[in-house]
Tab-separated table of C-alpha atoms and ligand atoms in Angstrom:
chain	number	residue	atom	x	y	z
A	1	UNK	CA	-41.205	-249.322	-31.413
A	2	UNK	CA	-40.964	-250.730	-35.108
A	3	UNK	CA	-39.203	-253.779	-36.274
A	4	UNK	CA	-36.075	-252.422	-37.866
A	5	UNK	CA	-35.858	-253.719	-41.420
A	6	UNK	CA	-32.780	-255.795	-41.033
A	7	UNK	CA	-35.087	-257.558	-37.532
A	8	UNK	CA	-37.711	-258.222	-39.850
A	9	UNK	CA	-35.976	-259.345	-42.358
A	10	UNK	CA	-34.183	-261.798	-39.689
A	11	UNK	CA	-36.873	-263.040	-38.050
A	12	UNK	CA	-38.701	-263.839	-41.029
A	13	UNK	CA	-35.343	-266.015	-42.490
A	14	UNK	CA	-35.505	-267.830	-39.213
A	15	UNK	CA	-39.454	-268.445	-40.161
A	16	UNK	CA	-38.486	-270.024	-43.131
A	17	UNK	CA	-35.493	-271.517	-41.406
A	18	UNK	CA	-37.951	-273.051	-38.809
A	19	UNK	CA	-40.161	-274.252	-41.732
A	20	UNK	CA	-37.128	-276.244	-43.498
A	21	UNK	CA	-36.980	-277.855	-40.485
A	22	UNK	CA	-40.298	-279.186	-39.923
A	23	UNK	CA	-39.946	-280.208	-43.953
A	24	UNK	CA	-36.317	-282.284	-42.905
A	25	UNK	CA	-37.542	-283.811	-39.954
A	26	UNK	CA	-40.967	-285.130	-41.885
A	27	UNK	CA	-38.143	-286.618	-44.752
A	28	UNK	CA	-36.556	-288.245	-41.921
A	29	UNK	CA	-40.249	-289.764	-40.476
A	30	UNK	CA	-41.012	-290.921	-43.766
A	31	UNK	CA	-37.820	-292.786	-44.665
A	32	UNK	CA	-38.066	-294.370	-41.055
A	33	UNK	CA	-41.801	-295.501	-42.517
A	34	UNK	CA	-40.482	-296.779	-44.971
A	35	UNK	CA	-37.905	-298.780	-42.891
A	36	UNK	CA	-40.872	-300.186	-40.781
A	37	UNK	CA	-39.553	-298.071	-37.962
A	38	UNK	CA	-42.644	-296.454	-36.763
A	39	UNK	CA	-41.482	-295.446	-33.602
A	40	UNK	CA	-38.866	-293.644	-34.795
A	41	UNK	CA	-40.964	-291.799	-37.636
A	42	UNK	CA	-43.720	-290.917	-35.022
A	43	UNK	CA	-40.692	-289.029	-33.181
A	44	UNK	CA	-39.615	-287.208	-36.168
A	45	UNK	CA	-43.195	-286.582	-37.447
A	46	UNK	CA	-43.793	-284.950	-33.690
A	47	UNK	CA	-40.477	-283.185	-33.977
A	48	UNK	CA	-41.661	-281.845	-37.051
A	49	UNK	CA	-45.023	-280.531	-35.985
A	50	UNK	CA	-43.078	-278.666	-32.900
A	51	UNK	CA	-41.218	-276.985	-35.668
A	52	UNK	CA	-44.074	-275.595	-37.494
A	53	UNK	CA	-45.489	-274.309	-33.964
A	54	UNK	CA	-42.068	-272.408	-33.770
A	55	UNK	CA	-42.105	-271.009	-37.262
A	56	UNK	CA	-45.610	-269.956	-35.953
A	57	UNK	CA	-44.133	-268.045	-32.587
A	58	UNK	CA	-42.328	-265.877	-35.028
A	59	UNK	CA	-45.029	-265.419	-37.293
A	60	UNK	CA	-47.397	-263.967	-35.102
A	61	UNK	CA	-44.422	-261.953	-33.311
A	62	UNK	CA	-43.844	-260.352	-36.255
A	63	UNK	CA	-47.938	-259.301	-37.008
A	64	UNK	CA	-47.779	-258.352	-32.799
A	65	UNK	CA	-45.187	-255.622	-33.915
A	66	UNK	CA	-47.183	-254.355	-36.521
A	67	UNK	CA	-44.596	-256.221	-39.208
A	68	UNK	CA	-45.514	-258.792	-41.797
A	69	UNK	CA	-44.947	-262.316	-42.324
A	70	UNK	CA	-42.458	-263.253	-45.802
A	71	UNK	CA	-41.844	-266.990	-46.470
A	72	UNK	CA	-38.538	-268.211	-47.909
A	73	UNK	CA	-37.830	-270.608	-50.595
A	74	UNK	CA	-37.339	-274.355	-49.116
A	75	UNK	CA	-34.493	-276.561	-50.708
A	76	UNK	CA	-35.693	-280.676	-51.384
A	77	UNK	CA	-34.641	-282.378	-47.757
A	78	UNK	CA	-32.837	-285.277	-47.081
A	79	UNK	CA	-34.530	-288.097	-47.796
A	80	UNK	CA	-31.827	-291.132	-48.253
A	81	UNK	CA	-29.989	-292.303	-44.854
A	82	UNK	CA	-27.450	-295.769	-44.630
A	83	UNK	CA	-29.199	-295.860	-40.928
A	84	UNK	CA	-31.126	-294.797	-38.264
A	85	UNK	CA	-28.253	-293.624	-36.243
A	86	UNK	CA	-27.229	-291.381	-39.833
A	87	UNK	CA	-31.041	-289.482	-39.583
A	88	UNK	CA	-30.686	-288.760	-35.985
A	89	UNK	CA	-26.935	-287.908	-36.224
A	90	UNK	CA	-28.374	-285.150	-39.063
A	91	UNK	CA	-30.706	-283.897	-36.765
A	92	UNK	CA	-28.737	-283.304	-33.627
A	93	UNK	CA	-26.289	-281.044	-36.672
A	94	UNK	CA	-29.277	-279.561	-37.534
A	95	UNK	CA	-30.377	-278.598	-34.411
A	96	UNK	CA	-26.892	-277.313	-33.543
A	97	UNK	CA	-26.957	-275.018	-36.800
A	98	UNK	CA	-30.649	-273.593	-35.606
A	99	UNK	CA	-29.207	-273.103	-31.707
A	100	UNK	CA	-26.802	-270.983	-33.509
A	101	UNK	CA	-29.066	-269.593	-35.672
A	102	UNK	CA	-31.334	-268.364	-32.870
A	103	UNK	CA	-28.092	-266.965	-30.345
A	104	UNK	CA	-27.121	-264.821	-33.735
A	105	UNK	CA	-30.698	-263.186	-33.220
A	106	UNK	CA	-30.409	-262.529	-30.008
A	107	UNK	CA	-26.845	-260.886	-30.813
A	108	UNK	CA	-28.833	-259.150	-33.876
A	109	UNK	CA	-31.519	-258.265	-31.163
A	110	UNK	CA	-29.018	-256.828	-28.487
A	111	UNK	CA	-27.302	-254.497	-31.422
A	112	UNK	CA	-30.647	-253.308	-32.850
A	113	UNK	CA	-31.421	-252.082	-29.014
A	114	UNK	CA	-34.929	-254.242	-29.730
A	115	UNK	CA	-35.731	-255.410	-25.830
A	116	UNK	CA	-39.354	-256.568	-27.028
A	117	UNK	CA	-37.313	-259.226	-29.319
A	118	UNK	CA	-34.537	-260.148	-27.014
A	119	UNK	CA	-36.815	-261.038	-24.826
A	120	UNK	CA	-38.944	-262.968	-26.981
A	121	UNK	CA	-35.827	-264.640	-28.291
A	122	UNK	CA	-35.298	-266.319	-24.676
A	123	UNK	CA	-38.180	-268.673	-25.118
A	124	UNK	CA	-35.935	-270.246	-28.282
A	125	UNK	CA	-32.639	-270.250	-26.203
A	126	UNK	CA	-34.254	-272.391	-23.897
A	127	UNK	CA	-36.265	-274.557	-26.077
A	128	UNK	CA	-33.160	-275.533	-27.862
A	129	UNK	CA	-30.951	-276.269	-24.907
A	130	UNK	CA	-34.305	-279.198	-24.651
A	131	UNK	CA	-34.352	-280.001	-27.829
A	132	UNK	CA	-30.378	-280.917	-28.300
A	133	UNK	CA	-30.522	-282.653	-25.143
A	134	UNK	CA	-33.833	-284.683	-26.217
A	135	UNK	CA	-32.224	-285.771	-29.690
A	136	UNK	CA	-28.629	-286.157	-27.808
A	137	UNK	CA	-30.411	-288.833	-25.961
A	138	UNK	CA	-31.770	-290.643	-28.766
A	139	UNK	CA	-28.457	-290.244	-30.622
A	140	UNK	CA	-26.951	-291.946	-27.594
A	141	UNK	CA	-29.180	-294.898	-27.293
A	142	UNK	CA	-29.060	-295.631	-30.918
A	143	UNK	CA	-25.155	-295.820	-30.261
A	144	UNK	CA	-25.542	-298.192	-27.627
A	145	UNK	CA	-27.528	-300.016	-29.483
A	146	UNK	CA	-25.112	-300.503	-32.694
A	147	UNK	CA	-25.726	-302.871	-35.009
A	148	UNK	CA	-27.870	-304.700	-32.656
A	149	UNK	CA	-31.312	-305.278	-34.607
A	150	UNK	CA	-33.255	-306.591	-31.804
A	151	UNK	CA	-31.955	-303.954	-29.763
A	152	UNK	CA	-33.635	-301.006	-32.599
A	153	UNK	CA	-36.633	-303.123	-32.196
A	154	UNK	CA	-37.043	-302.655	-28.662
A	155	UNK	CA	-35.842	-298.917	-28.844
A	156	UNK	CA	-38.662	-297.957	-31.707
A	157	UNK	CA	-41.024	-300.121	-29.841
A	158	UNK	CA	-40.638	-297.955	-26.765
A	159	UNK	CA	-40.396	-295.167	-29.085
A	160	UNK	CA	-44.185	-296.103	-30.460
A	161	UNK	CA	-45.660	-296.718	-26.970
A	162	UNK	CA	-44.648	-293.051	-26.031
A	163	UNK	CA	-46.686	-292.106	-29.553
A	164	UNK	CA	-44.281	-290.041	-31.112
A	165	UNK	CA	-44.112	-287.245	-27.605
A	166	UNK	CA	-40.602	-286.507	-26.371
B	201	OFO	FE1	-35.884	-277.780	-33.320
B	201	OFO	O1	-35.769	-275.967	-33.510
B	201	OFO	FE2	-37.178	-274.949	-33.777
B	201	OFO	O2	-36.467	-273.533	-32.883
Protein backbone atom coordinates (compact mmCIF):
# COMPACT_ATOMS: atom_id res chain seq x y z
CA UNK A 1 0.00 0.00 0.00
CA UNK A 2 1.32 3.62 -0.93
CA UNK A 3 2.06 6.43 1.36
CA UNK A 4 -0.90 8.71 0.92
CA UNK A 5 0.35 12.16 -0.02
CA UNK A 6 -0.79 13.99 3.03
CA UNK A 7 1.47 10.67 5.17
CA UNK A 8 4.29 11.58 3.20
CA UNK A 9 4.09 14.81 3.38
CA UNK A 10 3.77 14.31 7.38
CA UNK A 11 6.32 12.15 7.96
CA UNK A 12 8.73 14.02 6.07
CA UNK A 13 7.75 17.51 8.30
CA UNK A 14 8.44 15.39 11.31
CA UNK A 15 12.01 14.55 9.46
CA UNK A 16 12.75 17.96 9.37
CA UNK A 17 11.09 18.45 12.71
CA UNK A 18 13.47 15.72 14.13
CA UNK A 19 16.41 17.50 12.38
CA UNK A 20 15.63 21.04 14.17
CA UNK A 21 15.99 19.20 17.03
CA UNK A 22 19.26 17.66 16.80
CA UNK A 23 20.32 21.47 15.46
CA UNK A 24 18.64 23.01 19.12
CA UNK A 25 20.02 20.56 21.27
CA UNK A 26 23.79 21.00 19.61
CA UNK A 27 23.04 25.17 20.35
CA UNK A 28 22.35 24.15 23.76
CA UNK A 29 25.87 21.78 23.98
CA UNK A 30 27.74 24.52 22.64
CA UNK A 31 26.60 27.37 24.89
CA UNK A 32 27.15 24.85 27.88
CA UNK A 33 30.96 24.71 26.21
CA UNK A 34 31.16 27.76 26.35
CA UNK A 35 30.07 27.95 30.06
CA UNK A 36 32.85 25.34 30.89
CA UNK A 37 30.04 22.91 31.54
CA UNK A 38 31.20 19.95 29.67
CA UNK A 39 29.14 17.55 31.22
CA UNK A 40 26.23 19.12 30.46
CA UNK A 41 27.19 19.83 26.66
CA UNK A 42 28.30 16.12 26.25
CA UNK A 43 24.49 15.36 27.28
CA UNK A 44 23.06 17.68 24.83
CA UNK A 45 25.63 16.85 22.09
CA UNK A 46 24.43 12.94 22.73
CA UNK A 47 20.85 14.10 22.81
CA UNK A 48 21.46 15.60 19.64
CA UNK A 49 23.03 12.72 17.80
CA UNK A 50 19.86 10.46 19.05
CA UNK A 51 17.87 13.00 17.17
CA UNK A 52 19.51 12.70 13.91
CA UNK A 53 19.19 8.71 14.32
CA UNK A 54 15.36 9.48 14.61
CA UNK A 55 15.12 11.84 11.68
CA UNK A 56 16.93 8.78 10.10
CA UNK A 57 14.04 6.06 11.26
CA UNK A 58 11.73 8.14 9.19
CA UNK A 59 13.91 8.58 6.42
CA UNK A 60 14.45 5.20 5.54
CA UNK A 61 10.61 4.42 6.43
CA UNK A 62 9.69 6.54 3.94
CA UNK A 63 12.30 4.90 0.96
CA UNK A 64 10.87 1.20 2.68
CA UNK A 65 7.38 2.37 1.29
CA UNK A 66 8.58 3.14 -1.93
CA UNK A 67 8.21 7.18 -0.93
CA UNK A 68 10.96 9.75 -0.95
CA UNK A 69 12.79 11.66 1.50
CA UNK A 70 12.07 15.98 1.35
CA UNK A 71 14.03 18.09 3.90
CA UNK A 72 12.50 21.22 5.44
CA UNK A 73 13.90 24.57 5.97
CA UNK A 74 15.59 24.88 9.65
CA UNK A 75 15.05 28.25 11.60
CA UNK A 76 18.63 29.67 13.60
CA UNK A 77 18.26 27.78 17.26
CA UNK A 78 18.55 29.06 20.49
CA UNK A 79 21.72 29.83 21.33
CA UNK A 80 21.60 32.50 24.42
CA UNK A 81 20.33 30.98 27.94
CA UNK A 82 20.50 33.17 31.64
CA UNK A 83 21.25 29.36 32.96
CA UNK A 84 21.61 25.93 32.82
CA UNK A 85 18.34 25.20 34.39
CA UNK A 86 16.78 27.84 31.28
CA UNK A 87 18.48 25.21 28.38
CA UNK A 88 17.14 22.19 30.01
CA UNK A 89 13.78 23.83 30.95
CA UNK A 90 13.67 24.53 26.80
CA UNK A 91 14.28 21.14 26.14
CA UNK A 92 11.87 19.29 28.33
CA UNK A 93 9.12 22.13 26.15
CA UNK A 94 10.64 20.94 23.29
CA UNK A 95 10.35 17.55 23.84
CA UNK A 96 6.73 18.01 24.97
CA UNK A 97 5.92 19.85 21.53
CA UNK A 98 7.66 16.67 19.53
CA UNK A 99 5.58 13.98 21.97
CA UNK A 100 2.74 15.84 20.56
CA UNK A 101 3.98 16.08 17.38
CA UNK A 102 4.48 12.32 17.04
CA UNK A 103 0.69 11.27 18.89
CA UNK A 104 -0.79 13.75 15.94
CA UNK A 105 0.84 11.11 13.48
CA UNK A 106 -0.34 8.40 14.91
CA UNK A 107 -3.95 10.14 14.90
CA UNK A 108 -2.97 11.12 11.10
CA UNK A 109 -1.93 7.36 10.77
CA UNK A 110 -5.20 5.83 12.34
CA UNK A 111 -7.45 8.22 9.85
CA UNK A 112 -5.37 7.43 6.73
CA UNK A 113 -6.20 3.52 7.63
CA UNK A 114 -2.05 3.22 7.20
CA UNK A 115 -1.39 0.07 9.81
CA UNK A 116 2.31 -0.23 8.35
CA UNK A 117 2.79 3.50 9.88
CA UNK A 118 0.83 3.22 13.04
CA UNK A 119 2.75 0.69 13.85
CA UNK A 120 5.95 2.13 13.08
CA UNK A 121 4.82 5.22 14.93
CA UNK A 122 4.83 3.09 18.34
CA UNK A 123 8.57 2.93 18.47
CA UNK A 124 8.37 7.09 18.84
CA UNK A 125 5.49 6.92 21.46
CA UNK A 126 7.66 5.02 23.52
CA UNK A 127 10.92 6.62 22.95
CA UNK A 128 9.45 9.85 24.04
CA UNK A 129 7.70 8.71 27.17
CA UNK A 130 12.04 7.96 27.88
CA UNK A 131 13.12 10.81 26.68
CA UNK A 132 10.73 13.35 28.84
CA UNK A 133 11.37 11.30 31.74
CA UNK A 134 15.35 11.35 31.10
CA UNK A 135 15.39 15.31 30.68
CA UNK A 136 12.55 15.56 33.59
CA UNK A 137 15.25 14.15 35.70
CA UNK A 138 17.89 16.44 34.83
CA UNK A 139 15.43 19.35 35.00
CA UNK A 140 14.81 18.16 38.54
CA UNK A 141 18.29 17.90 39.80
CA UNK A 142 19.28 21.17 38.37
CA UNK A 143 16.29 22.51 40.61
CA UNK A 144 17.60 20.99 43.56
CA UNK A 145 20.57 22.22 42.94
CA UNK A 146 19.58 26.13 42.59
CA UNK A 147 21.91 28.55 42.72
CA UNK A 148 24.28 26.27 44.35
CA UNK A 149 27.61 26.47 42.14
CA UNK A 150 29.43 23.73 43.75
CA UNK A 151 26.45 21.76 43.59
CA UNK A 152 26.40 22.28 39.20
CA UNK A 153 29.94 21.29 39.58
CA UNK A 154 29.35 18.06 41.01
CA UNK A 155 26.15 17.47 38.81
CA UNK A 156 28.21 18.18 35.29
CA UNK A 157 31.04 16.31 36.79
CA UNK A 158 28.87 13.22 37.13
CA UNK A 159 27.36 14.27 33.99
CA UNK A 160 31.08 13.96 32.21
CA UNK A 161 31.99 10.64 33.90
CA UNK A 162 28.78 9.08 32.28
CA UNK A 163 30.36 10.69 28.77
CA UNK A 164 27.51 12.36 27.53
CA UNK A 165 25.05 8.61 27.56
CA UNK A 166 21.69 8.97 29.29
FE1 LIG B 1 13.87 13.83 21.41
O1 LIG B 1 12.69 13.41 20.07
FE2 LIG B 1 13.19 12.63 18.58
O2 LIG B 1 11.61 11.74 18.39
Amino acid sequence: MNLSKKMRDALNQQMTFELESAYAYMAMSAWFKTENLDGLAAFMATHAQEEVEHAMKFYDFLYERLSSAEFGAIGKPKGSFKNPLEVIETAFEHEQKVTRAIHQLVDLARAENDKASENFLQWFVEEQVEEESVIDNLLQRLKLVGDFKPGLFFLDRELAAEGGEH
